[in-house]
Coordinates of C-alpha atoms in Angstrom, one line a residue:
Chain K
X1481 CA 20.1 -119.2 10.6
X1482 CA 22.9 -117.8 12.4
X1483 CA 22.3 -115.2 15.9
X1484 CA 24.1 -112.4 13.6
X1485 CA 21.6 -112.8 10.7
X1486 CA 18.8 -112.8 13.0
X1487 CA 20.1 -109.6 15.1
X1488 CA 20.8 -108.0 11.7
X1489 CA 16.9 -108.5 10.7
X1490 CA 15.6 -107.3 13.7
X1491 CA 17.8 -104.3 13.3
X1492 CA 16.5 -103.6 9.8
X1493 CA 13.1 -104.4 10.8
X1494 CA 13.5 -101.3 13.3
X1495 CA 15.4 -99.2 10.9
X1496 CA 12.9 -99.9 8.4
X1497 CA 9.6 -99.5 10.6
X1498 CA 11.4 -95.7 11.9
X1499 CA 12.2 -95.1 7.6
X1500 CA 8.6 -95.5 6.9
X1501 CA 7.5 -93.6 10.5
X1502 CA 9.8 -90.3 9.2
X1503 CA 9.3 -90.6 5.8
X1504 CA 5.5 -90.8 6.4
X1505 CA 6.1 -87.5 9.2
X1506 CA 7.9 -85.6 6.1
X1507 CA 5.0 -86.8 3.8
X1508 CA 2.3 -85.7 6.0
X1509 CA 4.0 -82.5 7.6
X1510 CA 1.1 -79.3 7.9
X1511 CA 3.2 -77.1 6.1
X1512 CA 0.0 -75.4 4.8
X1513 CA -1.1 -75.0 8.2
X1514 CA 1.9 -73.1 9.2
X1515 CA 1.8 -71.1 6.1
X1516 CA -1.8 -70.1 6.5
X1517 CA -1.1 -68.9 10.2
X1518 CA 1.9 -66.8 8.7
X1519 CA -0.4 -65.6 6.2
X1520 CA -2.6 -64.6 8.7
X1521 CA -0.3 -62.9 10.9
X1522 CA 1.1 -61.1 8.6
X1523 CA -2.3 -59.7 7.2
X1524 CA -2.9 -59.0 10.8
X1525 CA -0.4 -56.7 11.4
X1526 CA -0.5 -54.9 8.1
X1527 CA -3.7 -54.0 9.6
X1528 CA -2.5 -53.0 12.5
X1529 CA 0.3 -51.1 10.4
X1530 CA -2.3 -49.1 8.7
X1531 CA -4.2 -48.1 12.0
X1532 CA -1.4 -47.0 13.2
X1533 CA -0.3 -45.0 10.3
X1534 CA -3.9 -43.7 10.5
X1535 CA -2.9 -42.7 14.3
X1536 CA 0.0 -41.0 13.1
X1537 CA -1.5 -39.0 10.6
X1538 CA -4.3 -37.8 13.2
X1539 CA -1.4 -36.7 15.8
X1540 CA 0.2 -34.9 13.1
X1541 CA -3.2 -32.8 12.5
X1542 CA -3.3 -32.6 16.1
X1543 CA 0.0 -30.7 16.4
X1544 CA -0.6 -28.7 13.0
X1545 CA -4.0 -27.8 14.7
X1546 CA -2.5 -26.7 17.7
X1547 CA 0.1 -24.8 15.6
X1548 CA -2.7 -22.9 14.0
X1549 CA -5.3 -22.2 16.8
X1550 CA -3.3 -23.1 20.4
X1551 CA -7.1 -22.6 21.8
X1552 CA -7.1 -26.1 21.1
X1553 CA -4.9 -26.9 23.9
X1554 CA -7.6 -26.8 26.4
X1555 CA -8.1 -23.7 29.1
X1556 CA -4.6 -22.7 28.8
X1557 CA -4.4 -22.5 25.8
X1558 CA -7.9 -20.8 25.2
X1559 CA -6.0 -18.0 27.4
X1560 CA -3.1 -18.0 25.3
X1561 CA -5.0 -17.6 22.1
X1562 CA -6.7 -14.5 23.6
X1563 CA -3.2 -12.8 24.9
X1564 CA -1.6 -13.5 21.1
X1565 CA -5.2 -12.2 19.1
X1566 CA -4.8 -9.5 21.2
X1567 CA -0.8 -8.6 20.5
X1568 CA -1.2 -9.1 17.3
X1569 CA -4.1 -6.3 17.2
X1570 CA -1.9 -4.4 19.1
X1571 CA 1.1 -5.0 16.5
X1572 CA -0.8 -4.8 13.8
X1573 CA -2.2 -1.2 15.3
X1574 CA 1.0 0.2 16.1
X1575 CA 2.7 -1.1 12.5
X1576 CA 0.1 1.2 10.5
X1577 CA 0.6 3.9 13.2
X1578 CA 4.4 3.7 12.4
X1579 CA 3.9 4.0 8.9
X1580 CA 1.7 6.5 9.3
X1581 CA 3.9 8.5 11.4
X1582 CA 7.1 7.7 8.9
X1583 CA 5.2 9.0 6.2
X1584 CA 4.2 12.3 7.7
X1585 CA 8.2 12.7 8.6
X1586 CA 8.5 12.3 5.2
X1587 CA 6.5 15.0 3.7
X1588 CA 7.8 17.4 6.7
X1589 CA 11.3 17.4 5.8
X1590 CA 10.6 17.3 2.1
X1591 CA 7.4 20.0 2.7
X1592 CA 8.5 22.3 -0.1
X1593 CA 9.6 19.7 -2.6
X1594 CA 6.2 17.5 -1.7
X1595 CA 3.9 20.8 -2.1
X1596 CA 5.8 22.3 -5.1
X1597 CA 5.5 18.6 -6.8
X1598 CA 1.8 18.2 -6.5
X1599 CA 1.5 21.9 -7.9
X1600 CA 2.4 20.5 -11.1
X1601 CA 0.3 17.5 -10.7
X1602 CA -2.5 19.6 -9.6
X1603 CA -2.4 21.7 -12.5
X1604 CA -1.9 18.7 -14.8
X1605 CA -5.6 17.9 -13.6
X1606 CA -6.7 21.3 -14.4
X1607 CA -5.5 21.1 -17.8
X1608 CA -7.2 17.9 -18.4
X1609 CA -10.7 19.4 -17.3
X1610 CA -9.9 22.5 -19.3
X1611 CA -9.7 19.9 -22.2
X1612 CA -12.4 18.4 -21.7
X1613 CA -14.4 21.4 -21.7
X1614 CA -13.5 22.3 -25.1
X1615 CA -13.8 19.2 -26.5
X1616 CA -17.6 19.6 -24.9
X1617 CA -16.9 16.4 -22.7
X1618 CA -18.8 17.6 -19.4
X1619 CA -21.1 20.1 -18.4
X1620 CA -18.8 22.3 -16.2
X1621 CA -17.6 25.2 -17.1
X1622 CA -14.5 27.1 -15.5
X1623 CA -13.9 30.3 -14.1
X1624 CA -10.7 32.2 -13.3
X1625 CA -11.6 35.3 -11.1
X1626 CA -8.0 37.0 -11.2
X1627 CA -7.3 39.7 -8.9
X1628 CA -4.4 42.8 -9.3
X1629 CA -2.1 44.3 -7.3
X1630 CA -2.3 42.8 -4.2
X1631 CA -2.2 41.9 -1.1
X1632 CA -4.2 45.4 -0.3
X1633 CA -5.8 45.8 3.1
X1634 CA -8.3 44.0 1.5
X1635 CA -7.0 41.1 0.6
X1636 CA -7.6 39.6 3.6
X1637 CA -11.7 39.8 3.1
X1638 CA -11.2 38.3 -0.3
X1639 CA -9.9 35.2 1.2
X1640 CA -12.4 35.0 3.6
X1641 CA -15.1 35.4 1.0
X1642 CA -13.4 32.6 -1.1
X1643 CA -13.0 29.9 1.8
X1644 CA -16.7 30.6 2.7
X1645 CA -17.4 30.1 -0.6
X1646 CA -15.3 26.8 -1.7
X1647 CA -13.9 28.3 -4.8
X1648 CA -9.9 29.6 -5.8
X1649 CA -8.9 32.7 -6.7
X1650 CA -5.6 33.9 -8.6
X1651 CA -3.5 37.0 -7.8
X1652 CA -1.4 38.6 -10.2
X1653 CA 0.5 40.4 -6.9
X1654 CA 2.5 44.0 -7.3
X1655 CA 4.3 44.8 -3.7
X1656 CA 4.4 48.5 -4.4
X1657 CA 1.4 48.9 -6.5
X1658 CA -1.1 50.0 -3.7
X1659 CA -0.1 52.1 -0.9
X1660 CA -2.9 51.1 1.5
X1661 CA -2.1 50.0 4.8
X1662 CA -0.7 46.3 4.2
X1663 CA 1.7 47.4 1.8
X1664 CA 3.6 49.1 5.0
X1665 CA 4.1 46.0 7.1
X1666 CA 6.5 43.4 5.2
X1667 CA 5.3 41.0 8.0
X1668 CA 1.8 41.4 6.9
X1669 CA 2.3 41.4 3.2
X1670 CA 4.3 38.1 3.9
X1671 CA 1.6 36.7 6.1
X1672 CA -1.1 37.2 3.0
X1673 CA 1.0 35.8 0.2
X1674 CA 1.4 32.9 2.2
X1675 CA -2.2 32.7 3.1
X1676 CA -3.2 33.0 -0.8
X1677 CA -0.9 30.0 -1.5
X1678 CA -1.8 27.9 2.0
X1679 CA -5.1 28.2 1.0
X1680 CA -5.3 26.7 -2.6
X1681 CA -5.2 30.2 -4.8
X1682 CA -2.3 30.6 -7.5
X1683 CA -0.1 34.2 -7.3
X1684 CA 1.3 35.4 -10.3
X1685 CA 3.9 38.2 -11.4
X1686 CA 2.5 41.9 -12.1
X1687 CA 5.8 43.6 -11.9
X1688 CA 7.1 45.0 -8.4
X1689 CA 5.6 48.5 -8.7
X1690 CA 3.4 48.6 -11.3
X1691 CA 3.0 50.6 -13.9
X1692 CA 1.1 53.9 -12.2
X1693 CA 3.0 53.6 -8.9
X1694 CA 5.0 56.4 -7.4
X1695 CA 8.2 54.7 -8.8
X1696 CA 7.2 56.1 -12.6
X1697 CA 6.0 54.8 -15.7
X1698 CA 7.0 50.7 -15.7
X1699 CA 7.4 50.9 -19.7
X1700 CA 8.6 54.3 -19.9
X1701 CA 11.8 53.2 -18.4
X1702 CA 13.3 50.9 -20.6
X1703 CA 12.9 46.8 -21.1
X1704 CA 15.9 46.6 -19.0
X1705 CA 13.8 48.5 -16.1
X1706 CA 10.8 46.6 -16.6
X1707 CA 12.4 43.3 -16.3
X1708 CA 14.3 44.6 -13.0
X1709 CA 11.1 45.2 -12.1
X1710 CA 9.6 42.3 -12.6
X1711 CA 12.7 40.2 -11.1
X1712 CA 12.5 42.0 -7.7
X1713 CA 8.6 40.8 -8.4
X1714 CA 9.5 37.3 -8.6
X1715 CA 12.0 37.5 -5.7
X1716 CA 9.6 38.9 -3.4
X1717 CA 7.7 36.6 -3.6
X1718 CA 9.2 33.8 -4.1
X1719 CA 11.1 35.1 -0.5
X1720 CA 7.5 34.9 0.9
X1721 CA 5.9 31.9 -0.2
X1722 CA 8.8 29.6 -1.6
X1723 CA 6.5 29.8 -4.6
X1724 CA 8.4 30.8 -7.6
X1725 CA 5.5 32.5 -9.5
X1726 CA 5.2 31.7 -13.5
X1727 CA 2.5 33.5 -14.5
X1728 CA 2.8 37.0 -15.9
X1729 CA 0.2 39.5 -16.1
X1730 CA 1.4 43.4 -17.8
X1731 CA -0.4 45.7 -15.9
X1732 CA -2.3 47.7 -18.5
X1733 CA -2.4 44.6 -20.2
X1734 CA -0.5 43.3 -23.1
X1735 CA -1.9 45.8 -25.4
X1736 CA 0.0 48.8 -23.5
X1737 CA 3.0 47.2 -23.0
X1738 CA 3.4 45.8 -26.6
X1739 CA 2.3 49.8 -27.3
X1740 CA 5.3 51.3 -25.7
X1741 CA 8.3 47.6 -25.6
X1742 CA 9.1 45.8 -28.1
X1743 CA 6.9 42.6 -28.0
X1744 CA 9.6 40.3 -29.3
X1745 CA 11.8 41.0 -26.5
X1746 CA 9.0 41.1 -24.0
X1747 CA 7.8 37.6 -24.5
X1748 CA 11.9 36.8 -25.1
X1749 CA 12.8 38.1 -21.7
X1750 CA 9.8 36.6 -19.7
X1751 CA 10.1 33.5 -21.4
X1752 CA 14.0 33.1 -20.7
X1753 CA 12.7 34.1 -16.8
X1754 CA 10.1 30.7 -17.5
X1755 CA 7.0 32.9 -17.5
X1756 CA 4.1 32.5 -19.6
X1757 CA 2.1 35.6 -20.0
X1758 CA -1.8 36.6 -19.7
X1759 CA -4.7 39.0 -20.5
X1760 CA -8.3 38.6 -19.7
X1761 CA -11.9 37.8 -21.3
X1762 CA -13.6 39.7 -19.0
X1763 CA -13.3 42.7 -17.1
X1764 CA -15.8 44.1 -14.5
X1765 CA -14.5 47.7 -14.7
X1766 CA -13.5 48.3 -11.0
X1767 CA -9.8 50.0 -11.8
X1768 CA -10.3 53.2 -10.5
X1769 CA -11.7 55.6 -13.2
X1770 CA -15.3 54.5 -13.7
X1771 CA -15.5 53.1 -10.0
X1772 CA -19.0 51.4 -10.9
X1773 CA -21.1 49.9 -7.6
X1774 CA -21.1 46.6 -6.6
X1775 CA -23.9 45.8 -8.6
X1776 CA -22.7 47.1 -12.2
X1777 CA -19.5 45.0 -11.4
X1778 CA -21.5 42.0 -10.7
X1779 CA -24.1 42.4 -14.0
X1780 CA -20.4 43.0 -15.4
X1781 CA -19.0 39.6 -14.3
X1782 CA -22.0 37.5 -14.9
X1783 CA -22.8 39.0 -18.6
X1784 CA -19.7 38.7 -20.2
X1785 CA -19.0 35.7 -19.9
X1786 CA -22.4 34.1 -20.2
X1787 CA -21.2 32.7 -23.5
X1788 CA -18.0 31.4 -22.7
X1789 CA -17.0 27.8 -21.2
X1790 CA -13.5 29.2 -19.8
X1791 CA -13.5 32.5 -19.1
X1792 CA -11.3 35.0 -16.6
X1793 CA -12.6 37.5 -14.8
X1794 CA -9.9 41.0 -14.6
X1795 CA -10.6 42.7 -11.1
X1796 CA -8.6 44.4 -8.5
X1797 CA -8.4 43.0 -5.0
X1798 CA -8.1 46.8 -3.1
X1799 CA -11.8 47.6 -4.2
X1800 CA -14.4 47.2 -1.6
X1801 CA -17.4 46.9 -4.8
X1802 CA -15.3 44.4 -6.1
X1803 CA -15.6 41.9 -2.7
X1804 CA -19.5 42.5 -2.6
X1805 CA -19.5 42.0 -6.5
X1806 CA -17.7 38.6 -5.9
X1807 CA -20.0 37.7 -3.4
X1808 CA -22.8 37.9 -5.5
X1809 CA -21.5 36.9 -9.1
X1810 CA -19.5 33.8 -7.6
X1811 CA -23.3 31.6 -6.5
X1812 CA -25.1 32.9 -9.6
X1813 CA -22.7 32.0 -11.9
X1814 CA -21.9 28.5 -10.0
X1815 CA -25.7 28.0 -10.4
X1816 CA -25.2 28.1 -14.4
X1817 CA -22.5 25.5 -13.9
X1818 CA -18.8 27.2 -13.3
X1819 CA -16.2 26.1 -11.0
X1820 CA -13.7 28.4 -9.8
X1821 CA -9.9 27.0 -10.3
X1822 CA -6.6 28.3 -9.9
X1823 CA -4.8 29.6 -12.9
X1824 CA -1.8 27.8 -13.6
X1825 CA 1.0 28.0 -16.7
X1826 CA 0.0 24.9 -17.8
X1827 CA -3.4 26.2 -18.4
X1828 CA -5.7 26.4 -22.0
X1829 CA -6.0 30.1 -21.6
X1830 CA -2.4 30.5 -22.0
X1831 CA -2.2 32.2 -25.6
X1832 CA -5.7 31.8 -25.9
X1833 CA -7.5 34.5 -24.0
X1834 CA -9.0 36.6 -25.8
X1835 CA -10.0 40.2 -24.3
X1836 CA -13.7 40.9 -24.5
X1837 CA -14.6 44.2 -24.6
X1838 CA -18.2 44.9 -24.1
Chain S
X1127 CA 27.4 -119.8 1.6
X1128 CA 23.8 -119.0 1.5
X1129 CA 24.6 -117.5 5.3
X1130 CA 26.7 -115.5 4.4
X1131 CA 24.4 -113.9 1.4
X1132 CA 21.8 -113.7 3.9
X1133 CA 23.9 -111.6 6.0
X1134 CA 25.3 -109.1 3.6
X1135 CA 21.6 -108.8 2.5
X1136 CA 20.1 -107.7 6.0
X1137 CA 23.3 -105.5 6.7
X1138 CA 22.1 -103.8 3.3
X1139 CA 18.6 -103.6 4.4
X1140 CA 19.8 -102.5 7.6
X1141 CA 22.2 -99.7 6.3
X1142 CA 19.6 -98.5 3.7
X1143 CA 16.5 -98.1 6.5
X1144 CA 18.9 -96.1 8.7
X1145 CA 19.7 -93.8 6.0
X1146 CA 16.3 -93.5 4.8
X1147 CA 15.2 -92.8 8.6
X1148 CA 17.9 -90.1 9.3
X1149 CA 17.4 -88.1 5.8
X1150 CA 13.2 -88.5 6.6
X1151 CA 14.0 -87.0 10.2
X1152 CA 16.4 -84.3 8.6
X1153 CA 14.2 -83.1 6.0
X1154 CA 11.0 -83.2 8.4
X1155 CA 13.2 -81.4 11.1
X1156 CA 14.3 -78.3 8.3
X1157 CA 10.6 -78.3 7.2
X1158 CA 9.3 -78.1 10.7
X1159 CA 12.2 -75.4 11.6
X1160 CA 11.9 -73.1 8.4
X1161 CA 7.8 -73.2 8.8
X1162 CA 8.1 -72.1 12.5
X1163 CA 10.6 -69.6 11.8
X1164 CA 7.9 -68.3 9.0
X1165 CA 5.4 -68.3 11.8
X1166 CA 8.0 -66.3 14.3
X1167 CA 8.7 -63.7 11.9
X1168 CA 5.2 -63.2 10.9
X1169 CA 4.2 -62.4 14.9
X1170 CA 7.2 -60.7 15.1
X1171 CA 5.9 -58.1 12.6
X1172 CA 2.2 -58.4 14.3
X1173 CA 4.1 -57.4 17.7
X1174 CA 6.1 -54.3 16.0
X1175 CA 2.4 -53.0 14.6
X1176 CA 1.0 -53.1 17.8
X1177 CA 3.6 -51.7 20.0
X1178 CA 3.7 -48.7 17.6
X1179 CA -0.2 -48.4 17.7
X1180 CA -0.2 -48.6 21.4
X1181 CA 3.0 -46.1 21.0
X1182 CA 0.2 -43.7 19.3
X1183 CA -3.5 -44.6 20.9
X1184 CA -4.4 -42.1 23.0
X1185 CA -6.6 -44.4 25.0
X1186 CA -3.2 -45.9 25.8
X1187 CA -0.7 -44.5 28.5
X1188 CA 2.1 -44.2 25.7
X1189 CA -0.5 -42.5 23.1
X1190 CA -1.9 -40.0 25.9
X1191 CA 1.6 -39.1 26.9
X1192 CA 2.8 -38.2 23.3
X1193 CA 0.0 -36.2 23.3
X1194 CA 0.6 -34.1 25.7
X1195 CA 3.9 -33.4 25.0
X1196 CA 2.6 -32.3 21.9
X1197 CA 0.4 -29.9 23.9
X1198 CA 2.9 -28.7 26.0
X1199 CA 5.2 -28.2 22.5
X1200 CA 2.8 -26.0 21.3
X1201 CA 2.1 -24.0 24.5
X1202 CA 5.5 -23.7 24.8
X1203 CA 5.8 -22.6 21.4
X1204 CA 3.2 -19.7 22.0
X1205 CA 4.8 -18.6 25.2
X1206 CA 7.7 -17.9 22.8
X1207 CA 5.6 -16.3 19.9
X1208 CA 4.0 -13.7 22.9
X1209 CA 7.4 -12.7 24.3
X1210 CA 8.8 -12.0 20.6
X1211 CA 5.6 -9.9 19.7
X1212 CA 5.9 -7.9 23.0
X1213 CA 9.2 -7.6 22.0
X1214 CA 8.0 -6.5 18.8
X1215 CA 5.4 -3.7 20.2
X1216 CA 8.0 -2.6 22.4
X1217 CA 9.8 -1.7 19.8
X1218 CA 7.4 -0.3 17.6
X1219 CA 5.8 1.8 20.4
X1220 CA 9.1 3.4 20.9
X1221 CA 9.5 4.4 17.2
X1222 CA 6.1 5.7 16.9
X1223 CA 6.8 7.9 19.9
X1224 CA 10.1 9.2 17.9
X1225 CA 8.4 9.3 14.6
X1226 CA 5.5 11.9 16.3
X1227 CA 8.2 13.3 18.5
X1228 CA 10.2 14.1 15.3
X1229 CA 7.1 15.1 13.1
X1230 CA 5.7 17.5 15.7
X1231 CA 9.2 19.0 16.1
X1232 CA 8.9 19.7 12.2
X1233 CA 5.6 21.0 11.9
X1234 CA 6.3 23.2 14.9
X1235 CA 8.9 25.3 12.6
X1236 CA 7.0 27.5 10.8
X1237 CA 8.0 26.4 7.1
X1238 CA 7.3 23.3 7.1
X1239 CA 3.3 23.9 9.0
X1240 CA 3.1 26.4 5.9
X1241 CA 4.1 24.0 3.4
X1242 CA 1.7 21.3 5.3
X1243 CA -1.2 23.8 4.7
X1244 CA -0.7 24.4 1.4
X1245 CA -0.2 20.7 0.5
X1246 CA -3.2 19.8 2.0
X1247 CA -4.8 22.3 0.3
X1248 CA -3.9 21.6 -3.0
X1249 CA -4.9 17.9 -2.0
X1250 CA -8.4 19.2 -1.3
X1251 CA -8.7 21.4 -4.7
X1252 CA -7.2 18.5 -6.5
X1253 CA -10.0 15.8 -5.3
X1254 CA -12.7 18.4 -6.3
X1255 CA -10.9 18.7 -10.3
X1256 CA -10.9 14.9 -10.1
X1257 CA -14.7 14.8 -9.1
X1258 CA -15.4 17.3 -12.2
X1259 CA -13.8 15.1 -14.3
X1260 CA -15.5 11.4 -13.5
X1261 CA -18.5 13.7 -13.3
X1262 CA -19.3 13.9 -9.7

């Protein structure tokens, strides 16, 4: 054989022993081995992935914890969480305080408005007991002790009486109808009117001079001169008390003024003025004539209206009986269950009142 | 003749083995490159996880140092929330004071203590009618 042939098989001898050598390497290569240790690497740090997540998640908490209670924060922040509880107290304190404070401003500058306003409301709630007692709903029973033509120089004992006693009286007021000593000082007339109304108690119209002052005969005059009368009334005192009075009492009572003026105009006039008028169911007797003790005016007040679940007492706050009569009427007859309210126009009685004469 | 045959024969043989070699070698070498690259990428991702663990262990000096600058955060966040509510009761002291101020100047005028009086009155009567009437 020829050198080249033998070169050439040698060659291919080689060549064929380093075919079989790679193709036996590429038959035989561990590529499971390597794919397992990916596998397991990569299961490794999804692990890892989630701890960390799990990490992240508890440093969040830890910063939402501090966020809520910095106490957390060690001693530091223990004294920081004092100093804000604290402030905020303090805040919190001073925010009611303020509004507190706001509101009161409030009802001073709009005093008249804010008093006049829960009038109404007040006697709103009156007329819903009143109601209620006629429809036999509750045990109460109600009592208006009215009072004429004051303030007297005994007005003042009246309201005493009343405060001691817890209960509200009504006065149907007549500047020039007593002549006693309060009449004579404007500054003392004014300081009672506003008494009657700063304590609770309801003033009503019973014409500026009444009818047996020194000015004459209130009917005899004409309607034109009893409805002067009764507008310099209502003047007077609303000058006094910033009370505008609605309530209307004829003194005599309706019967002698419907006697002598026309009714029709009467109630026409005084309901043009927004009054409502009102008589009595009881009367104890103290105006003048009769002048019966203390005693008869008190068997006066309690007898008559034994039988009635709103009744209202007629008496005359410049007699002296009259106070000690009160005194003793007003427990007895709150012992058989009566309250004693201020009358208002909103009231039951209103057209309703009958007079009992016993 | 028959030389000649002989040659072109063990030249084929020859050419053929080297080309089987060198694909065997390629192929072997891609395999062995893609596996490893597999392998790479899947520590890679193993490293990552556990530099942001570390980033967040606390036993770790990376952890404990985000943690305190989430401490200090928050502290600093309530030294800020105690200025703003002294601010606050600084400023609500001084309208209390003119709200009273203002109130007592009120009340002192005559009118208005009057109208108090007989509010508060009327409050006090009112409460009692209310207790009649749920049957107190």
């Amino acid at each position: 054989m020829k050198v080249i042939n033998w070169v050439l098989l040698a060659l291919a001898a080689v060549s064929a022993a380093l075919c079989v050598f790679f193709g036996v390497q590429y038959a035989t290569f561990p590529q499971e081995t390597y794919q397992q240790e990916a596998a397991s690497l990569r299961q490794e740090a999804d692990q890892v992935e989630a701890d960390a997540q799990k990490l992240e998640a508890d440093m969040e908490a830890y910063a939402q914890a501090l966020e809520t209670d910095i106490a957390q924060a060690g001693t530091e922040g223990a004294a920081l969480a004092e100093q804000l509880k604290e402030l905020e107290a303090r805040r919190q304190e001073l925010s009611g305080a303020l509004a507190q404070a706001q509101e009161r401003v409030e009802l001073d500058q709009n005093a008249q408005e804010n008093m006049l306003a829960l009038r109404e409301e007040y006697a709103g709630k009156i007329r819903q007991l009143e109601d209620m007692v006629k429809a036999g709903e509750t045990d109460v029973k109600i009592c208006y002790w009215t009072l004429d033509d004051g303030p007297s120089a005994l007005t003042e004992q009246f309201l005493d009486a009343a405060k001691e006693m817890g209960i509200y009286l009504t006065f149907f007021t007549s500047r020039e109808a007593n002549e006693s000593a309060a009449n004579d000082d404007p500054e003392v007339e004014r300081a009672l009117l506003r008494r009657e109304i700063a304590e609770g108690h309801a003033i009503g119209n019973h014409t500026y001079t009444h009818q047996y002052a020194k000015y004459g005969n209130v009917y005899g005059m004409g309607i034109d001169s009893f409805f002067e009368q009764l507008d310099r009334q209502d003047e007077w005192v609303y000058e006094c008390t910033g009370v505008k009075p609605d309530l209307f009492r004829f003194p005599g009572g309706s019967a002698w003024a419907f006697a002598r003026l026309p009714q029709g105009e009467l109630e026409a006039g005084l309901q043009e003025r927004g009054y409502q008028w009102i008589d009595w169911s009881c009367d104890i007797y103290d105006n003048g004539h009769a002048n019966p003790d203390a005693y008869t005016e008190y068997t006066n007040a309690v007898y008559e209206i034994e039988t009635m679940d709103i009744a209202m007492i007629l008496s005359h706050d410049w007699n002296i009986n009259t106070l000690e009569a009160m005194k003793m009427a007003v427990p007895k007859l709150q012992e058989d269950g009566y309250v004693f309210l201020p009358l208002f126009s909103q009231s039951w009685t209103i057209g309703n009142t009958v007079i009992v004469f016993s | 003749m028959k030389r000649g045959i002989v040659t072109v024969l063990l030249a084929a043989l020859l050419a053929g083995s080297l080309t089987g070699a060198l694909i065997f070698h390629g192929k072997t070498a891609r395999l062995r490159e893609e596996n490893e690259a597999a392998v790479a990428q899947a520590q890679q991702l193993l490293d990552q996880a556990k530099a942001a663990y570390d980033a967040l262990d606390p036993n770790s000096a990376q952890g404990a140092e985000r943690r305190l600058e989430e401490q200090n955060a928050a502290l600093a966040d309530a030294q800020a929330r105690i200025q703003e509510l002294q601010g606050e009761i600084q400023q609500l002291e001084e309208a209390l004071g003119q709200a009273e101020s203002q109130a007592e100047a009120l009340e002192a005028e005559g009118d208005t203590a009057y109208y108090i009086a007989a509010y508060n009155a009327l409050q006090e009567g009112m409460a009692k009618v209310e207790g009649y009437i749920e049957g107190n």
